[in-house]
Amino acid sequence: MRPQRRRTTALTTVLRTALTTAALLTTGLAVSLTGAPGAGAVAQPGDPDRFHASCRTTIEGSRATASCHNPYPETDRIRLHVECARWWDIDADSAPVEVAPAGYAELTDRCWKEIREVWITHERP
């Protein structure tokens, strides 16, 4: 009797896990095997979570650079904003650049002296 009970418990656990996964998939709360929430989900048009291009900013002296890649199926309009450290130094805002799906863009701007802060803004075209 003992071995049969273990198989029944294991089968119950597998079945319970499968049903829980199916319930999560039908409600849209899927979690991939890597643990990232929604990593396997398909982007829907107009979905606010599936919009922003991923950007990295670097500062070298008085020059700021943003490298952006758009992995999503919608175009993203990005701008680079640079706030200078000195009060007399004029802050810089780049012109908007549209990054198409699977596209890449690099934006640069500078201050005369030190840079206090750099950030990227995203908007739908």
Coordinates of N, CA, C and O in Angstrom, one line a residue:
M1 N 0.8 -1.2 0.0 CA 0.0 0.0 0.0 C 0.9 1.3 0.0 O 0.5 2.2 -0.6
R2 N 1.9 1.2 0.7 CA 2.8 2.4 0.8 C 3.2 3.0 -0.5 O 3.1 4.2 -0.8
P3 N 3.8 2.2 -1.4 CA 4.3 2.7 -2.7 C 3.1 3.3 -3.5 O 3.3 4.3 -4.2
Q4 N 2.0 2.7 -3.5 CA 0.8 3.2 -4.3 C 0.4 4.6 -3.7 O 0.1 5.5 -4.5
R5 N 0.5 4.8 -2.5 CA 0.1 6.1 -1.9 C 1.1 7.2 -2.3 O 0.7 8.3 -2.6
R6 N 2.4 6.8 -2.4 CA 3.4 7.8 -2.9 C 3.1 8.2 -4.3 O 3.2 9.4 -4.7
R7 N 2.8 7.3 -5.1 CA 2.5 7.6 -6.5 C 1.2 8.5 -6.6 O 1.2 9.4 -7.4
T8 N 0.3 8.2 -5.8 CA -1.0 9.0 -5.8 C -0.7 10.4 -5.3 O -1.2 11.4 -5.9
T9 N 0.2 10.6 -4.3 CA 0.5 11.9 -3.8 C 1.3 12.6 -4.9 O 1.1 13.8 -5.2
A10 N 2.2 12.0 -5.6 CA 3.0 12.6 -6.6 C 2.1 13.0 -7.8 O 2.2 14.1 -8.4
L11 N 1.2 12.1 -8.2 CA 0.3 12.4 -9.3 C -0.7 13.6 -8.9 O -0.9 14.4 -9.7
T12 N -1.1 13.6 -7.7 CA -1.9 14.7 -7.2 C -1.2 16.0 -7.3 O -1.7 17.1 -7.7
T13 N 0.1 16.0 -6.9 CA 0.9 17.2 -6.9 C 1.1 17.7 -8.3 O 1.0 18.9 -8.6
V14 N 1.4 16.8 -9.3 CA 1.6 17.2 -10.7 C 0.3 17.7 -11.3 O 0.3 18.7 -11.9
L15 N -0.8 17.1 -11.0 CA -2.1 17.5 -11.5 C -2.4 18.9 -10.9 O -2.9 19.8 -11.6
R16 N -2.2 19.1 -9.6 CA -2.5 20.4 -9.0 C -1.7 21.5 -9.6 O -2.1 22.6 -9.9
T17 N -0.4 21.2 -9.9 CA 0.5 22.2 -10.5 C 0.0 22.5 -11.9 O 0.0 23.7 -12.3
A18 N -0.4 21.5 -12.7 CA -0.8 21.7 -14.0 C -2.1 22.6 -14.0 O -2.2 23.5 -14.9
L19 N -3.0 22.3 -13.1 CA -4.3 23.1 -13.1 C -4.0 24.5 -12.7 O -4.6 25.5 -13.2
T20 N -3.1 24.7 -11.7 CA -2.7 26.1 -11.3 C -2.1 26.9 -12.4 O -2.4 28.0 -12.7
T21 N -1.2 26.2 -13.2 CA -0.6 26.9 -14.3 C -1.6 27.2 -15.4 O -1.6 28.3 -16.0
A22 N -2.5 26.3 -15.7 CA -3.6 26.6 -16.7 C -4.5 27.7 -16.2 O -4.8 28.6 -17.0
A23 N -4.8 27.8 -14.9 CA -5.6 28.9 -14.4 C -4.8 30.2 -14.6 O -5.4 31.2 -14.9
L24 N -3.5 30.2 -14.3 CA -2.7 31.5 -14.4 C -2.7 31.9 -15.9 O -2.7 33.1 -16.2
L25 N -2.5 30.9 -16.8 CA -2.4 31.3 -18.2 C -3.7 31.9 -18.7 O -3.8 32.8 -19.5
T26 N -4.9 31.4 -18.3 CA -6.2 31.9 -18.7 C -6.5 33.2 -18.1 O -7.2 34.0 -18.8
T27 N -5.9 33.6 -17.0 CA -6.1 34.9 -16.4 C -5.1 35.9 -16.8 O -5.2 37.1 -16.5
G28 N -4.1 35.5 -17.6 CA -3.0 36.4 -18.1 C -1.9 36.7 -17.1 O -1.2 37.6 -17.2
L29 N -1.8 35.9 -16.1 CA -0.8 36.1 -15.1 C 0.3 35.0 -15.2 O 0.9 34.5 -14.3
A30 N 0.8 34.8 -16.4 CA 1.7 33.7 -16.7 C 3.1 34.1 -16.2 O 3.5 35.3 -16.2
V31 N 3.8 33.2 -15.7 CA 5.2 33.4 -15.2 C 6.1 32.4 -16.0 O 5.8 31.2 -16.0
S32 N 7.1 32.9 -16.6 CA 8.0 32.0 -17.3 C 8.8 31.1 -16.4 O 8.9 31.4 -15.2
L33 N 9.5 30.2 -17.0 CA 10.4 29.3 -16.2 C 11.5 30.0 -15.6 O 12.1 29.6 -14.6
T34 N 12.0 31.1 -16.2 CA 13.1 31.9 -15.6 C 12.7 32.7 -14.4 O 13.5 33.3 -13.8
G35 N 11.4 32.9 -14.2 CA 10.9 33.6 -13.1 C 10.5 35.0 -13.4 O 10.0 35.8 -12.6
A36 N 10.7 35.5 -14.7 CA 10.4 36.8 -15.0 C 8.9 36.9 -15.3 O 8.4 36.1 -16.1
P37 N 8.1 37.8 -14.6 CA 6.7 37.8 -14.8 C 6.3 38.3 -16.2 O 6.8 39.2 -16.7
G38 N 5.5 37.5 -16.9 CA 5.0 37.8 -18.2 C 6.0 37.8 -19.3 O 5.8 38.4 -20.3
A39 N 7.1 37.1 -19.1 CA 8.2 37.1 -20.1 C 7.7 36.4 -21.4 O 8.2 36.7 -22.5
G40 N 6.8 35.4 -21.3 CA 6.3 34.7 -22.5 C 5.1 35.3 -23.1 O 4.6 34.8 -24.1
A41 N 4.6 36.4 -22.5 CA 3.3 37.0 -23.0 C 3.6 37.8 -24.3 O 4.6 38.3 -24.5
V42 N 2.5 37.8 -25.1 CA 2.6 38.5 -26.4 C 2.1 39.9 -26.1 O 1.1 40.2 -25.4
A43 N 2.8 40.9 -26.7 CA 2.4 42.3 -26.5 C 1.1 42.6 -27.3 O 1.0 42.2 -28.5
Q44 N 0.2 43.2 -26.7 CA -1.1 43.7 -27.3 C -1.0 45.1 -27.6 O -0.3 45.9 -26.9
P45 N -1.6 45.6 -28.8 CA -1.5 47.0 -29.1 C -2.1 47.8 -28.0 O -3.2 47.5 -27.5
G46 N -1.4 48.9 -27.7 CA -1.9 49.8 -26.6 C -1.6 49.3 -25.2 O -2.1 50.0 -24.3
D47 N -0.9 48.2 -25.0 CA -0.6 47.7 -23.7 C 0.5 48.6 -23.1 O 1.6 48.7 -23.6
P48 N 0.3 49.3 -22.0 CA 1.2 50.3 -21.4 C 2.5 49.6 -20.9 O 3.6 50.2 -20.9
D49 N 2.4 48.3 -20.5 CA 3.6 47.6 -20.0 C 4.5 47.2 -21.1 O 5.7 46.8 -20.9
R50 N 4.1 47.1 -22.3 CA 4.8 46.6 -23.5 C 5.1 47.8 -24.5 O 4.8 47.6 -25.6
F51 N 5.7 48.9 -24.0 CA 5.8 50.0 -24.9 C 7.2 50.6 -24.9 O 7.8 50.8 -25.9
H52 N 7.8 50.8 -23.7 CA 9.1 51.6 -23.7 C 10.2 50.8 -24.3 O 10.5 49.7 -24.0
A53 N 11.0 51.5 -25.1 CA 12.3 51.0 -25.6 C 13.2 50.9 -24.4 O 13.2 51.7 -23.4
S54 N 14.1 49.9 -24.4 CA 15.1 49.8 -23.3 C 16.3 50.7 -23.6 O 16.8 50.6 -24.7
C55 N 16.6 51.5 -22.7 CA 17.7 52.5 -22.9 C 18.8 52.4 -21.8 O 18.5 52.1 -20.7
R56 N 20.0 52.6 -22.2 CA 21.1 52.7 -21.3 C 21.8 54.1 -21.5 O 22.0 54.5 -22.6
T57 N 22.1 54.8 -20.4 CA 22.7 56.1 -20.5 C 24.1 56.0 -19.9 O 24.4 55.2 -19.0
T58 N 25.1 56.7 -20.6 CA 26.4 56.7 -20.1 C 26.8 58.2 -20.1 O 26.4 59.0 -20.9
I59 N 27.7 58.5 -19.1 CA 28.2 59.9 -19.0 C 29.7 59.8 -19.0 O 30.3 59.1 -18.2
E60 N 30.3 60.5 -20.0 CA 31.7 60.6 -20.1 C 32.1 62.1 -20.0 O 32.0 62.8 -21.0
G61 N 32.6 62.5 -18.9 CA 32.9 63.9 -18.7 C 31.7 64.8 -18.8 O 30.8 64.7 -18.0
S62 N 31.6 65.7 -19.8 CA 30.5 66.6 -20.0 C 29.5 66.1 -21.1 O 28.6 66.8 -21.5
R63 N 29.7 64.9 -21.6 CA 28.9 64.3 -22.7 C 28.1 63.2 -22.2 O 28.6 62.3 -21.6
A64 N 26.8 63.2 -22.5 CA 25.9 62.1 -22.1 C 25.4 61.4 -23.4 O 25.1 62.0 -24.4
T65 N 25.3 60.1 -23.4 CA 24.9 59.3 -24.5 C 23.8 58.3 -24.0 O 24.0 57.7 -23.0
A66 N 22.8 58.2 -24.8 CA 21.7 57.2 -24.6 C 21.7 56.2 -25.7 O 21.6 56.6 -26.9
S67 N 21.7 54.9 -25.4 CA 21.6 53.9 -26.5 C 20.3 53.2 -26.2 O 20.1 52.6 -25.1
C68 N 19.4 53.2 -27.2 CA 18.1 52.6 -27.0 C 17.7 51.6 -28.1 O 18.1 51.8 -29.2
H69 N 17.1 50.5 -27.6 CA 16.7 49.4 -28.5 C 15.2 49.2 -28.2 O 14.8 49.1 -27.0
N70 N 14.4 49.1 -29.2 CA 12.9 48.9 -29.1 C 12.6 47.5 -29.4 O 12.5 47.1 -30.6
P71 N 12.3 46.6 -28.4 CA 12.0 45.2 -28.7 C 10.5 45.0 -29.0 O 10.1 43.8 -29.2
Y72 N 9.7 46.0 -28.9 CA 8.3 45.9 -28.9 C 7.7 46.2 -30.3 O 8.3 46.9 -31.1
P73 N 6.5 45.8 -30.6 CA 5.9 45.9 -31.9 C 5.3 47.3 -32.2 O 4.8 47.6 -33.2
E74 N 5.5 48.3 -31.3 CA 5.0 49.6 -31.5 C 6.2 50.6 -31.5 O 7.2 50.4 -30.8
T75 N 6.0 51.7 -32.3 CA 7.1 52.7 -32.3 C 7.1 53.5 -31.1 O 6.1 53.8 -30.5
D76 N 8.3 53.9 -30.6 CA 8.5 54.6 -29.4 C 9.2 55.9 -29.7 O 10.2 55.9 -30.5
R77 N 8.7 57.1 -29.3 CA 9.4 58.3 -29.5 C 10.1 58.7 -28.2 O 9.5 58.9 -27.2
I78 N 11.5 58.8 -28.4 CA 12.3 59.0 -27.2 C 13.0 60.4 -27.3 O 13.2 60.9 -28.3
R79 N 13.3 60.9 -26.1 CA 14.1 62.2 -26.0 C 15.1 62.0 -24.9 O 14.8 61.4 -23.8
L80 N 16.2 62.6 -25.0 CA 17.3 62.6 -24.0 C 17.3 64.0 -23.3 O 17.2 65.0 -24.0
H81 N 17.3 64.0 -22.0 CA 17.3 65.2 -21.2 C 18.5 65.2 -20.3 O 18.8 64.2 -19.7
V82 N 19.3 66.3 -20.4 CA 20.5 66.4 -19.6 C 20.4 67.7 -18.7 O 20.1 68.8 -19.2
E83 N 20.5 67.5 -17.4 CA 20.5 68.6 -16.5 C 22.0 68.8 -16.1 O 22.7 67.9 -15.5
C84 N 22.4 70.1 -16.3 CA 23.8 70.4 -16.0 C 24.0 70.8 -14.5 O 23.0 71.3 -13.9
A85 N 25.2 70.6 -14.0 CA 25.4 70.8 -12.6 C 25.6 72.3 -12.2 O 25.2 72.7 -11.2
R86 N 26.1 73.1 -13.1 CA 26.3 74.5 -12.9 C 25.1 75.3 -13.2 O 24.4 75.0 -14.1
W87 N 24.8 76.3 -12.4 CA 23.6 77.1 -12.5 C 23.6 77.9 -13.8 O 22.5 78.1 -14.4
W88 N 24.7 78.3 -14.3 CA 24.8 79.1 -15.5 C 24.9 78.2 -16.8 O 24.7 78.8 -17.9
D89 N 25.0 76.9 -16.6 CA 25.1 76.0 -17.8 C 23.7 75.7 -18.3 O 22.8 75.3 -17.5
I90 N 23.4 75.8 -19.5 CA 22.0 75.6 -20.1 C 21.8 74.1 -20.2 O 22.6 73.3 -20.8
D91 N 20.6 73.6 -19.6 CA 20.2 72.2 -19.7 C 19.9 71.9 -21.2 O 19.5 72.8 -21.9
A92 N 20.0 70.6 -21.5 CA 19.8 70.2 -22.9 C 18.7 69.2 -23.0 O 18.6 68.3 -22.2
D93 N 17.8 69.4 -24.0 CA 16.8 68.4 -24.3 C 16.9 68.1 -25.8 O 16.9 69.0 -26.7
S94 N 17.1 66.8 -26.2 CA 17.2 66.5 -27.6 C 15.9 66.6 -28.3 O 14.8 66.6 -27.7
A95 N 16.0 66.6 -29.6 CA 14.8 66.5 -30.5 C 14.3 65.1 -30.3 O 15.0 64.1 -30.1
P96 N 12.9 64.9 -30.5 CA 12.4 63.6 -30.4 C 12.8 62.7 -31.5 O 12.9 63.1 -32.7
V97 N 13.1 61.4 -31.2 CA 13.5 60.4 -32.2 C 12.6 59.2 -32.1 O 12.4 58.7 -31.1
E98 N 12.1 58.8 -33.3 CA 11.2 57.7 -33.3 C 12.0 56.4 -33.5 O 12.8 56.3 -34.4
V99 N 11.8 55.4 -32.6 CA 12.5 54.2 -32.7 C 11.5 53.1 -33.1 O 10.5 52.8 -32.4
A100 N 11.6 52.6 -34.3 CA 10.7 51.6 -34.9 C 10.8 50.3 -34.2 O 11.8 50.1 -33.4
P101 N 9.9 49.4 -34.3 CA 10.0 48.1 -33.7 C 11.3 47.4 -34.2 O 11.7 47.5 -35.4
A102 N 12.0 46.8 -33.2 CA 13.3 46.2 -33.5 C 14.4 47.2 -33.9 O 15.4 46.8 -34.5
G103 N 14.1 48.5 -33.7 CA 15.0 49.5 -34.1 C 16.0 49.9 -33.0 O 15.8 49.5 -31.8
Y104 N 17.0 50.7 -33.4 CA 18.1 51.1 -32.4 C 18.3 52.6 -32.7 O 18.3 53.1 -33.8
A105 N 18.5 53.4 -31.6 CA 18.8 54.8 -31.8 C 19.9 55.2 -30.7 O 19.9 54.6 -29.6
E106 N 20.7 56.1 -31.0 CA 21.7 56.6 -30.1 C 21.6 58.1 -30.1 O 21.7 58.8 -31.1
L107 N 21.4 58.7 -28.9 CA 21.3 60.1 -28.7 C 22.4 60.7 -27.9 O 22.8 60.0 -26.9
T108 N 23.0 61.8 -28.2 CA 24.0 62.4 -27.4 C 23.7 63.9 -27.2 O 23.1 64.5 -28.0
D109 N 24.2 64.4 -26.1 CA 24.1 65.8 -25.8 C 25.1 66.1 -24.7 O 25.8 65.2 -24.2
R110 N 25.3 67.4 -24.4 CA 26.4 67.7 -23.5 C 26.1 69.0 -22.8 O 25.2 69.8 -23.1
C111 N 26.9 69.2 -21.7 CA 27.0 70.4 -20.9 C 28.4 71.0 -21.1 O 29.3 70.3 -21.6
W112 N 28.5 72.3 -20.7 CA 29.9 72.8 -20.8 C 30.8 72.3 -19.7 O 32.0 72.0 -20.0
K113 N 30.2 72.0 -18.6 CA 31.0 71.5 -17.4 C 30.4 70.1 -17.0 O 30.1 69.3 -17.9
E114 N 30.1 69.9 -15.7 CA 29.7 68.7 -15.2 C 28.2 68.5 -15.5 O 27.4 69.4 -15.6
I115 N 27.8 67.2 -15.5 CA 26.4 66.8 -15.7 C 25.8 66.4 -14.3 O 26.5 65.6 -13.6
R116 N 24.7 66.9 -14.0 CA 24.0 66.5 -12.7 C 23.1 65.3 -12.9 O 23.2 64.3 -12.1
E117 N 22.3 65.2 -14.0 CA 21.4 64.2 -14.1 C 21.0 64.0 -15.6 O 21.0 64.9 -16.4
V118 N 20.8 62.7 -16.0 CA 20.4 62.4 -17.4 C 19.2 61.4 -17.3 O 19.2 60.5 -16.5
W119 N 18.2 61.7 -18.1 CA 17.0 60.8 -18.2 C 16.4 60.8 -19.6 O 16.7 61.6 -20.4
I120 N 15.7 59.7 -19.8 CA 15.0 59.5 -21.1 C 13.5 59.6 -20.9 O 13.0 59.1 -19.9
T121 N 12.8 60.2 -21.8 CA 11.3 60.2 -21.8 C 10.8 59.5 -23.0 O 11.5 59.5 -24.1
H122 N 9.7 58.8 -22.8 CA 9.1 58.0 -23.9 C 7.7 58.5 -24.1 O 7.0 58.8 -23.2
E123 N 7.3 58.5 -25.4 CA 5.9 58.8 -25.7 C 5.5 58.1 -27.0 O 6.3 57.7 -27.8
R124 N 4.2 57.9 -27.1 CA 3.7 57.2 -28.3 C 3.6 58.3 -29.5 O 3.2 59.4 -29.2
P125 N 4.0 57.9 -30.7 CA 4.0 58.9 -31.8 C 2.5 59.2 -32.2 O 1.6 58.5 -31.9

